[in-house]
Amino acid sequence: MNEFSLNGGAYVGNTNASKPFATLKADASVLKINVGLLGQLFFNADNIVQIEYTSSINGSGIRIIHNVSSYPKKVIFTANMPYNDIIENIKATGFFNKTVNDPVQYYQVKKMQEQGRLPFKTAAIIAFIAGWNIPFLVGFALQDVSRIFNYSRLSILFLFLMAALTLFSAPFQTLVLKEDRQINDMKRSLYLILLLTLISGIIVTAISRAAPVK
């Protein structure tokens, strides 16, 4: 099967994934835009009304005009490849040739569209937000600089553990990810979170030790 894959950036609704944290993939059955933790968008050929040229501060690319009601209207992919080359590579996969589409894959894409673009279950998102924010709020409520940083470290540790478990624990992935979502689509974003939380934890720890003790 002829496949086309291209790394770049993306605008999906009000969210933005900078280069190279977005990926466009196409084959004879599906066109997919992956923006890591911000979601994955799946398109059958009849979902795409038009593909237009567009340019932004992040460079030039394509705007996908589509009819998927569960996705934002604004779907833009930018890359270091000319617009015409992107279109020709997508065409070469046979994606626009409806006669080669796999019916099973077609309805699988429909199912993924109905789930929405975010890869995490609603309960998992609520738990993540609560676990991240509650220690911060407790620290501020106590109105003690040293305690604020101590509780902030709990928030950072929580986010680090959630990212690590999502990356490396298959049972945890089943618990938090929607059906049929692939962890490979989120690996770059999750590794970035691990790096940022590690750096943040070191900085917050250093500041908390330097803060005056009451």
Backbone as JSON, one array per atom type, in Angstrom:
{
  "sequence": "MNEFSLNGGAYVGNTNASKPFATLKADASVLKINVGLLGQLFFNADNIVQIEYTSSINGSGIRIIHNVSSYPKKVIFTANMPYNDIIENIKATGFFNKTVNDPVQYYQVKKMQEQGRLPFKTAAIIAFIAGWNIPFLVGFALQDVSRIFNYSRLSILFLFLMAALTLFSAPFQTLVLKEDRQINDMKRSLYLILLLTLISGIIVTAISRAAPVK",
  "N": [[0.84, -1.19, 0.0], [0.58, 2.17, -0.89], [1.84, 4.82, 0.94], [1.81, 8.05, 2.49], [3.61, 10.3, 4.43], [4.12, 13.12, 6.49], [5.84, 15.44, 8.44], [5.04, 18.34, 10.39], [3.41, 21.4, 11.26], [0.3, 22.36, 12.87], [-2.97, 23.83, 12.84], [-5.81, 23.48, 14.64], [-8.97, 24.24, 15.05], [-9.0, 26.36, 17.8], [-6.56, 25.59, 18.72], [-3.01, 25.0, 18.54], [-0.38, 23.24, 17.11], [2.99, 23.29, 17.08], [5.62, 23.06, 14.58], [7.88, 20.33, 14.89], [5.54, 18.92, 15.66], [3.21, 17.94, 14.64], [1.62, 15.64, 12.4], [0.92, 14.61, 9.14], [-0.72, 11.99, 7.6], [-1.4, 9.75, 4.95], [-3.16, 7.24, 3.15], [-4.58, 4.76, 0.94], [-7.02, 4.51, 2.18], [-7.51, 6.34, 4.29], [-7.08, 9.7, 5.46], [-5.11, 11.28, 7.77], [-4.6, 13.56, 10.4], [-2.39, 14.14, 12.87], [-2.06, 15.53, 16.0], [-0.86, 14.96, 18.38], [-1.31, 15.11, 21.86], [-3.32, 16.92, 21.57], [-5.04, 15.82, 19.86], [-6.4, 13.64, 17.23], [-7.28, 13.66, 13.85], [-9.42, 12.14, 11.58], [-10.09, 11.34, 8.23], [-12.31, 10.28, 5.72], [-12.37, 10.0, 2.13], [-14.72, 11.2, 1.11], [-15.28, 13.0, 3.05], [-13.84, 15.24, 2.67], [-14.19, 18.29, 1.32], [-12.75, 20.21, -0.04], [-9.3, 21.02, -0.65], [-7.29, 23.59, 0.19], [-4.77, 26.04, -0.64], [-2.82, 27.65, 1.85], [-1.35, 30.17, 3.96], [0.63, 31.07, 6.81], [1.92, 32.49, 9.89], [3.6, 30.46, 10.61], [4.42, 29.38, 8.27], [3.74, 28.04, 4.94], [1.02, 25.95, 3.72], [-1.67, 23.58, 3.83], [-5.21, 24.0, 3.84], [-7.88, 22.23, 5.07], [-11.02, 21.8, 3.92], [-13.87, 20.53, 5.24], [-16.52, 18.13, 6.03], [-17.06, 17.06, 8.5], [-18.85, 17.0, 11.32], [-18.12, 16.79, 14.02], [-15.59, 17.81, 14.22], [-13.49, 20.76, 14.47], [-14.04, 23.59, 12.31], [-11.83, 24.89, 11.34], [-9.04, 23.59, 10.03], [-5.8, 23.25, 9.53], [-2.73, 22.45, 8.02], [0.72, 22.83, 8.17], [3.89, 22.8, 6.5], [7.3, 22.11, 5.46], [7.13, 21.81, 2.65], [6.18, 22.28, -0.71], [2.85, 23.33, -1.61], [1.65, 22.11, -3.92], [3.15, 19.76, -4.14], [2.46, 18.43, -1.79], [-0.26, 17.88, -2.3], [-0.05, 16.26, -4.61], [1.34, 14.06, -3.59], [-0.53, 13.06, -1.76], [-2.58, 12.35, -3.55], [-1.24, 10.33, -4.93], [-1.35, 8.17, -3.23], [-3.79, 7.04, -3.66], [-5.91, 7.88, -2.23], [-8.02, 9.58, -2.98], [-9.33, 8.04, -4.76], [-12.14, 6.52, -4.8], [-12.86, 3.91, -5.41], [-11.01, 2.15, -4.42], [-11.18, 2.18, -1.74], [-11.39, 0.67, 1.48], [-14.17, -0.88, 2.79], [-14.49, -1.68, 5.5], [-12.49, -0.19, 6.79], [-13.46, 2.31, 6.16], [-15.83, 2.59, 7.72], [-14.65, 2.34, 10.18], [-13.21, 4.7, 10.34], [-15.38, 6.48, 10.44], [-16.36, 5.8, 12.95], [-14.25, 6.65, 14.58], [-14.39, 9.38, 14.11], [-16.82, 10.0, 15.33], [-16.1, 9.81, 17.97], [-14.83, 12.16, 18.45], [-12.01, 14.48, 18.41], [-10.14, 14.43, 20.52], [-7.91, 12.25, 22.27], [-8.27, 11.18, 24.81], [-10.39, 9.73, 27.34], [-13.35, 11.26, 28.72], [-13.62, 11.2, 31.55], [-10.98, 10.72, 32.28], [-9.73, 13.07, 31.45], [-10.92, 14.94, 33.16], [-9.94, 13.97, 35.6], [-7.18, 14.38, 35.23], [-7.04, 17.18, 35.04], [-8.01, 17.93, 37.56], [-6.12, 16.69, 39.28], [-3.83, 18.08, 38.57], [-4.43, 20.76, 39.23], [-5.45, 20.94, 41.92], [-3.35, 20.66, 43.98], [-1.91, 23.08, 43.48], [-3.9, 25.0, 44.07], [-4.4, 24.47, 46.79], [-1.91, 25.14, 47.87], [-1.81, 27.94, 47.34], [-4.02, 28.71, 48.84], [-3.12, 28.35, 51.42], [-1.37, 30.41, 51.65], [1.4, 30.65, 51.95], [4.66, 31.02, 51.04], [6.7, 29.03, 50.85], [5.16, 26.72, 51.13], [3.52, 26.92, 48.92], [5.29, 26.37, 46.82], [6.03, 23.8, 47.54], [3.6, 22.4, 47.27], [3.23, 22.89, 44.6], [5.18, 21.31, 43.52], [4.01, 18.84, 43.9], [1.96, 18.94, 42.02], [3.45, 19.02, 39.66], [4.82, 16.58, 39.87], [2.63, 14.85, 39.75], [1.74, 15.29, 37.09], [4.01, 14.39, 35.71], [4.02, 11.65, 36.43], [1.57, 10.82, 35.34], [2.05, 11.19, 32.6], [4.19, 9.4, 32.26], [3.01, 6.92, 32.97], [1.04, 6.78, 30.99], [2.62, 6.54, 28.76], [4.1, 4.13, 29.18], [2.6, 2.08, 30.4], [0.49, -0.39, 29.54], [-2.05, -1.29, 30.66], [-2.86, 1.11, 31.91], [-3.09, 2.78, 29.73], [-5.3, 1.64, 28.46], [-7.17, 2.33, 30.34], [-7.33, 5.15, 30.24], [-7.35, 6.04, 27.57], [-9.35, 6.56, 24.63], [-11.22, 4.1, 22.77], [-9.36, 2.24, 20.4], [-7.45, 4.2, 20.02], [-4.06, 5.13, 19.37], [-1.03, 4.81, 21.1], [1.36, 5.54, 19.94], [0.78, 7.79, 18.48], [0.95, 9.8, 20.28], [3.4, 9.88, 21.47], [5.62, 11.68, 21.08], [4.65, 14.09, 22.17], [4.18, 13.3, 24.81], [6.75, 12.58, 25.7], [7.89, 15.09, 25.57], [6.45, 16.37, 27.61], [7.39, 14.91, 29.81], [10.08, 15.78, 29.83], [9.77, 18.58, 30.2], [8.4, 18.69, 32.66], [10.29, 17.53, 34.31], [12.38, 19.43, 34.19], [10.97, 21.64, 35.2], [10.37, 20.7, 37.77], [12.94, 20.61, 38.93], [13.61, 23.34, 38.9], [11.54, 24.48, 40.5], [12.03, 23.16, 42.91], [14.56, 24.19, 43.55], [13.9, 26.9, 43.9], [12.11, 26.72, 46.04], [13.75, 25.9, 48.12], [15.28, 28.11, 48.4], [13.5, 29.94, 49.3], [12.29, 32.03, 51.98], [11.89, 30.68, 55.27], [9.09, 30.48, 57.37]],
  "CA": [[0.0, 0.0, 0.0], [1.33, 3.42, -0.99], [1.55, 5.7, 2.05], [2.5, 9.34, 2.5], [3.69, 10.84, 5.79], [4.83, 14.4, 6.49], [5.84, 16.16, 9.71], [4.86, 19.77, 10.26], [2.63, 22.02, 12.32], [-1.13, 22.31, 12.58], [-3.98, 24.61, 13.56], [-7.09, 22.76, 14.7], [-9.79, 25.13, 15.86], [-8.2, 27.37, 18.5], [-5.31, 24.99, 19.2], [-1.9, 25.07, 17.6], [0.77, 22.36, 17.33], [4.12, 23.82, 16.33], [6.48, 22.09, 13.9], [7.37, 19.24, 14.04], [4.7, 18.12, 16.54], [2.02, 17.46, 13.93], [1.94, 14.74, 11.3], [-0.12, 14.27, 8.17], [-0.52, 10.68, 6.99], [-2.46, 9.37, 4.01], [-3.04, 6.04, 2.33], [-5.75, 4.61, 0.08], [-8.25, 4.43, 2.96], [-7.73, 7.4, 5.28], [-6.16, 10.81, 5.65], [-5.09, 11.51, 9.22], [-3.75, 14.6, 10.94], [-2.1, 13.83, 14.27], [-1.5, 16.63, 16.77], [-0.47, 14.46, 19.69], [-2.3, 15.18, 22.94], [-4.41, 17.78, 21.13], [-6.01, 14.99, 19.15], [-6.18, 13.08, 15.9], [-8.42, 13.86, 12.96], [-9.47, 11.09, 10.56], [-10.97, 11.73, 7.13], [-12.55, 9.53, 4.49], [-12.29, 10.88, 0.96], [-15.94, 11.99, 0.93], [-15.36, 14.02, 4.1], [-13.05, 16.4, 2.26], [-14.85, 19.08, 0.29], [-11.71, 20.89, -0.82], [-8.02, 21.29, 0.01], [-6.85, 24.88, -0.31], [-3.47, 26.57, -0.22], [-2.89, 28.67, 2.88], [-0.07, 30.57, 4.55], [0.5, 31.63, 8.15], [3.2, 32.87, 10.47], [4.42, 29.25, 10.7], [4.75, 28.91, 6.94], [2.64, 27.7, 4.05], [0.5, 24.6, 3.88], [-2.99, 23.29, 3.27], [-6.4, 24.11, 4.66], [-8.81, 21.17, 4.69], [-12.44, 22.12, 4.05], [-14.44, 19.2, 5.45], [-17.93, 18.07, 6.45], [-17.16, 16.27, 9.74], [-19.45, 17.92, 12.29], [-17.47, 16.69, 15.33], [-14.29, 18.46, 14.15], [-13.53, 22.2, 14.22], [-14.01, 23.96, 10.9], [-10.47, 25.3, 10.99], [-8.05, 22.52, 10.03], [-4.68, 23.69, 8.69], [-1.47, 21.74, 8.22], [1.83, 23.54, 7.55], [5.09, 21.97, 6.38], [8.34, 22.6, 4.55], [6.93, 21.17, 1.35], [5.25, 23.08, -1.5], [1.45, 22.92, -1.63], [1.37, 21.17, -5.03], [3.8, 18.48, -3.84], [1.63, 17.76, -0.78], [-1.46, 17.37, -2.98], [0.32, 15.16, -5.51], [1.68, 12.9, -2.78], [-1.79, 12.5, -1.25], [-3.24, 11.7, -4.69], [-0.49, 9.13, -5.31], [-1.72, 7.06, -2.35], [-5.08, 6.51, -4.07], [-6.91, 8.29, -1.25], [-9.19, 10.2, -3.63], [-9.94, 7.06, -5.65], [-13.09, 5.84, -3.91], [-13.03, 2.5, -5.77], [-10.05, 1.3, -3.71], [-11.39, 2.31, -0.3], [-11.79, -0.51, 2.22], [-15.41, -0.57, 3.53], [-14.28, -1.84, 6.94], [-11.73, 0.97, 7.22], [-14.35, 3.47, 6.0], [-16.7, 2.69, 8.89], [-13.77, 2.56, 11.32], [-12.96, 6.15, 10.36], [-16.62, 7.09, 10.92], [-16.41, 5.56, 14.39], [-13.26, 7.53, 15.2], [-14.92, 10.74, 14.02], [-17.88, 10.15, 16.33], [-15.46, 9.94, 19.28], [-14.19, 13.46, 18.59], [-10.58, 14.45, 18.1], [-9.28, 14.21, 21.68], [-7.67, 10.81, 22.46], [-8.52, 10.73, 26.18], [-11.76, 9.65, 27.82], [-13.76, 12.46, 29.46], [-13.3, 11.01, 32.96], [-9.53, 10.85, 32.43], [-9.4, 14.5, 31.31], [-11.34, 15.58, 34.42], [-8.99, 13.55, 36.63], [-5.9, 15.05, 34.97], [-7.17, 18.61, 35.38], [-8.13, 18.03, 39.02], [-4.85, 16.33, 39.89], [-2.86, 19.14, 38.29], [-4.81, 22.05, 39.82], [-5.75, 20.92, 43.35], [-2.2, 21.04, 44.82], [-1.65, 24.5, 43.3], [-4.92, 25.77, 44.79], [-4.16, 24.29, 48.22], [-0.73, 25.94, 48.2], [-2.18, 29.35, 47.36], [-4.97, 28.93, 49.94], [-2.35, 28.41, 52.66], [-0.7, 31.72, 51.63], [2.76, 30.49, 52.47], [5.48, 30.88, 49.83], [7.37, 27.73, 50.82], [4.16, 25.68, 50.91], [3.07, 27.04, 47.53], [6.23, 25.65, 45.97], [5.95, 22.38, 47.88], [2.41, 21.85, 46.63], [3.46, 22.95, 43.15], [5.95, 20.11, 43.17], [3.06, 17.72, 43.82], [1.29, 19.06, 40.72], [4.42, 18.64, 38.63], [5.03, 15.14, 40.0], [1.42, 14.2, 39.25], [1.76, 15.34, 35.62], [5.09, 13.51, 35.28], [3.58, 10.26, 36.6], [0.51, 10.54, 34.36], [2.69, 11.06, 31.29], [4.98, 8.16, 32.26], [2.09, 5.78, 32.94], [0.4, 6.74, 29.67], [3.63, 6.06, 27.81], [4.72, 2.82, 29.4], [1.72, 1.09, 31.02], [-0.63, -0.77, 28.67], [-3.33, -1.23, 31.39], [-3.22, 2.5, 32.14], [-3.53, 3.29, 28.43], [-6.67, 1.16, 28.28], [-8.01, 3.05, 31.29], [-7.49, 6.58, 29.97], [-7.49, 6.36, 26.15], [-10.53, 6.08, 23.93], [-11.04, 2.86, 22.03], [-8.62, 2.23, 19.14], [-6.43, 5.25, 19.93], [-2.73, 4.55, 19.39], [-0.09, 5.56, 21.92], [2.4, 6.08, 19.07], [0.37, 9.12, 18.02], [1.14, 10.78, 21.36], [4.69, 9.68, 22.13], [6.46, 12.88, 21.09], [4.07, 15.04, 23.12], [4.37, 12.79, 26.16], [8.17, 12.71, 26.05], [8.11, 16.52, 25.82], [5.92, 16.64, 28.94], [8.35, 14.36, 30.77], [11.24, 16.66, 29.87], [9.39, 19.87, 30.77], [8.09, 18.54, 34.08], [11.56, 17.29, 35.01], [13.06, 20.73, 34.32], [10.16, 22.46, 36.11], [10.55, 20.18, 39.13], [14.25, 21.04, 39.41], [13.54, 24.78, 39.14], [10.67, 24.74, 41.66], [12.74, 22.68, 44.1], [15.61, 25.16, 43.86], [13.27, 28.12, 44.41], [11.51, 26.45, 47.37], [14.82, 25.84, 49.11], [15.78, 29.46, 48.59], [12.44, 30.77, 49.88], [12.43, 32.17, 53.43], [11.06, 29.8, 56.07], [8.37, 31.22, 58.41]],
  "C": [[0.88, 1.24, 0.0], [0.9, 4.35, 0.13], [2.36, 6.99, 1.95], [2.46, 9.87, 3.92], [4.56, 12.09, 5.76], [4.72, 15.05, 7.86], [5.7, 17.66, 9.47], [4.17, 20.34, 11.48], [1.17, 22.0, 11.94], [-1.9, 23.32, 13.42], [-5.28, 23.82, 13.48], [-8.0, 23.55, 15.62], [-8.92, 26.21, 16.47], [-6.88, 26.83, 19.02], [-4.26, 24.98, 18.11], [-0.8, 24.11, 18.02], [1.91, 22.85, 16.46], [4.89, 22.7, 15.63], [7.53, 21.6, 14.89], [6.38, 18.34, 14.8], [3.36, 17.74, 15.93], [2.46, 16.59, 12.77], [0.71, 14.54, 10.42], [0.23, 12.92, 7.56], [-1.69, 10.37, 6.08], [-2.13, 8.04, 3.36], [-4.34, 5.91, 1.54], [-7.07, 4.68, 0.85], [-8.54, 5.64, 3.83], [-6.66, 8.48, 5.18], [-6.26, 11.21, 7.11], [-4.14, 12.66, 9.54], [-3.61, 14.35, 12.44], [-1.45, 15.03, 14.93], [-1.24, 16.21, 18.22], [-1.58, 14.5, 20.71], [-3.49, 16.06, 22.57], [-5.39, 17.04, 20.24], [-5.54, 14.47, 17.81], [-7.45, 13.27, 15.09], [-8.33, 12.85, 11.82], [-10.49, 11.48, 9.49], [-11.08, 10.61, 6.1], [-12.52, 10.52, 3.32], [-13.54, 11.75, 0.81], [-16.18, 12.98, 2.06], [-14.69, 15.32, 3.67], [-13.71, 17.08, 1.08], [-13.82, 19.71, -0.64], [-10.44, 21.0, 0.02], [-7.44, 22.55, -0.62], [-5.42, 25.18, 0.13], [-3.69, 27.61, 0.86], [-1.49, 29.01, 3.36], [-0.32, 31.22, 5.89], [1.88, 32.02, 8.64], [4.15, 31.69, 10.57], [4.78, 28.67, 9.34], [3.52, 28.57, 6.12], [2.19, 26.26, 4.26], [-0.85, 24.44, 3.24], [-4.08, 23.54, 4.31], [-7.39, 23.07, 4.16], [-10.24, 21.64, 4.98], [-13.18, 20.78, 4.11], [-15.88, 19.29, 5.93], [-18.13, 17.21, 7.71], [-17.63, 17.18, 10.86], [-18.77, 17.9, 13.65], [-16.1, 17.35, 15.37], [-14.45, 19.97, 13.98], [-13.46, 22.49, 12.72], [-12.59, 24.29, 10.44], [-9.51, 24.12, 11.14], [-6.96, 22.89, 9.03], [-3.44, 22.88, 9.04], [-0.37, 22.49, 7.47], [3.08, 22.67, 7.55], [6.08, 22.62, 5.43], [8.3, 21.84, 3.24], [5.93, 22.01, 0.57], [3.85, 22.46, -1.54], [1.19, 21.87, -2.7], [1.98, 19.79, -4.76], [3.0, 17.7, -2.78], [0.41, 17.12, -1.43], [-1.13, 16.17, -3.86], [0.67, 13.9, -4.72], [0.44, 12.24, -2.18], [-2.51, 11.76, -2.37], [-2.57, 10.37, -5.03], [-0.82, 7.93, -4.42], [-3.01, 6.38, -2.79], [-6.21, 6.93, -3.14], [-8.18, 8.84, -1.91], [-9.88, 9.26, -4.61], [-10.87, 6.17, -4.83], [-13.23, 4.35, -4.2], [-12.08, 1.59, -5.0], [-10.24, 1.39, -2.21], [-11.9, 1.01, 0.31], [-13.04, -0.17, 3.04], [-15.25, -0.68, 5.04], [-13.54, -0.63, 7.5], [-12.59, 2.23, 7.15], [-15.22, 3.66, 7.24], [-15.89, 2.83, 10.19], [-13.46, 4.04, 11.47], [-14.2, 6.89, 10.87], [-16.72, 6.96, 12.44], [-15.45, 6.49, 15.13], [-13.74, 8.98, 15.19], [-15.98, 10.99, 15.08], [-17.31, 10.33, 17.73], [-14.92, 11.35, 19.51], [-12.69, 13.35, 18.43], [-9.7, 14.12, 19.3], [-9.12, 12.71, 21.97], [-8.06, 10.28, 23.83], [-10.01, 10.69, 26.49], [-12.07, 10.88, 28.68], [-13.39, 12.36, 30.93], [-11.8, 11.19, 33.22], [-9.11, 12.32, 32.35], [-9.75, 15.24, 32.59], [-10.35, 15.25, 35.54], [-7.64, 14.24, 36.47], [-5.96, 16.5, 35.42], [-7.24, 18.79, 36.9], [-6.8, 17.75, 39.69], [-3.78, 17.39, 39.7], [-3.16, 20.41, 39.09], [-4.97, 22.03, 41.34], [-4.52, 21.26, 44.21], [-1.84, 22.51, 44.7], [-2.61, 25.33, 44.15], [-4.74, 25.67, 46.3], [-2.98, 25.15, 48.67], [-1.05, 27.43, 48.3], [-3.13, 29.66, 48.52], [-4.24, 29.05, 51.27], [-1.55, 29.7, 52.78], [0.68, 31.67, 52.3], [3.65, 30.16, 51.28], [6.12, 29.49, 49.74], [6.38, 26.61, 50.55], [3.62, 25.72, 49.49], [3.99, 26.23, 46.62], [6.23, 24.16, 46.28], [4.75, 21.72, 47.22], [2.52, 21.89, 45.11], [4.25, 21.74, 42.68], [5.05, 18.88, 43.07], [2.33, 17.74, 42.48], [2.2, 18.59, 39.59], [4.67, 17.13, 38.67], [3.83, 14.37, 39.46], [1.43, 14.16, 37.73], [2.83, 14.42, 35.06], [4.65, 12.05, 35.34], [2.5, 9.9, 35.58], [1.09, 10.34, 32.96], [3.46, 9.74, 31.19], [4.09, 6.93, 32.18], [1.41, 5.64, 31.58], [1.35, 6.2, 28.62], [3.93, 4.58, 27.95], [3.81, 1.74, 29.97], [0.51, 0.81, 30.12], [-1.97, -0.76, 29.41], [-3.8, 0.2, 31.63], [-3.7, 3.14, 30.84], [-4.97, 2.88, 28.16], [-7.64, 1.94, 29.16], [-8.31, 4.47, 30.83], [-7.75, 6.92, 28.51], [-8.81, 5.83, 25.59], [-10.2, 4.84, 23.11], [-10.33, 3.1, 20.71], [-7.64, 3.39, 18.98], [-5.05, 4.64, 20.14], [-1.77, 5.42, 20.18], [1.02, 6.16, 21.07], [2.07, 7.47, 18.58], [0.67, 10.2, 19.05], [2.53, 10.76, 21.96], [5.53, 10.94, 22.19], [5.97, 13.9, 22.11], [4.32, 14.6, 24.56], [5.83, 12.87, 26.61], [8.52, 14.17, 26.32], [7.61, 16.9, 27.21], [6.87, 16.11, 30.02], [9.56, 15.28, 30.94], [10.9, 17.97, 30.58], [9.08, 19.77, 32.26], [9.35, 18.26, 34.9], [12.31, 18.6, 35.24], [12.31, 21.62, 35.31], [10.33, 22.01, 37.55], [11.87, 20.62, 39.73], [14.23, 22.53, 39.77], [12.72, 25.1, 40.39], [11.34, 24.28, 42.96], [13.82, 23.66, 44.52], [15.02, 26.43, 44.47], [12.71, 27.9, 45.82], [12.58, 26.4, 48.46], [15.4, 27.22, 49.41], [14.78, 30.38, 49.26], [12.6, 30.86, 51.39], [11.46, 31.27, 54.18], [10.43, 30.61, 57.19], [8.37, 30.42, 59.71]]
}
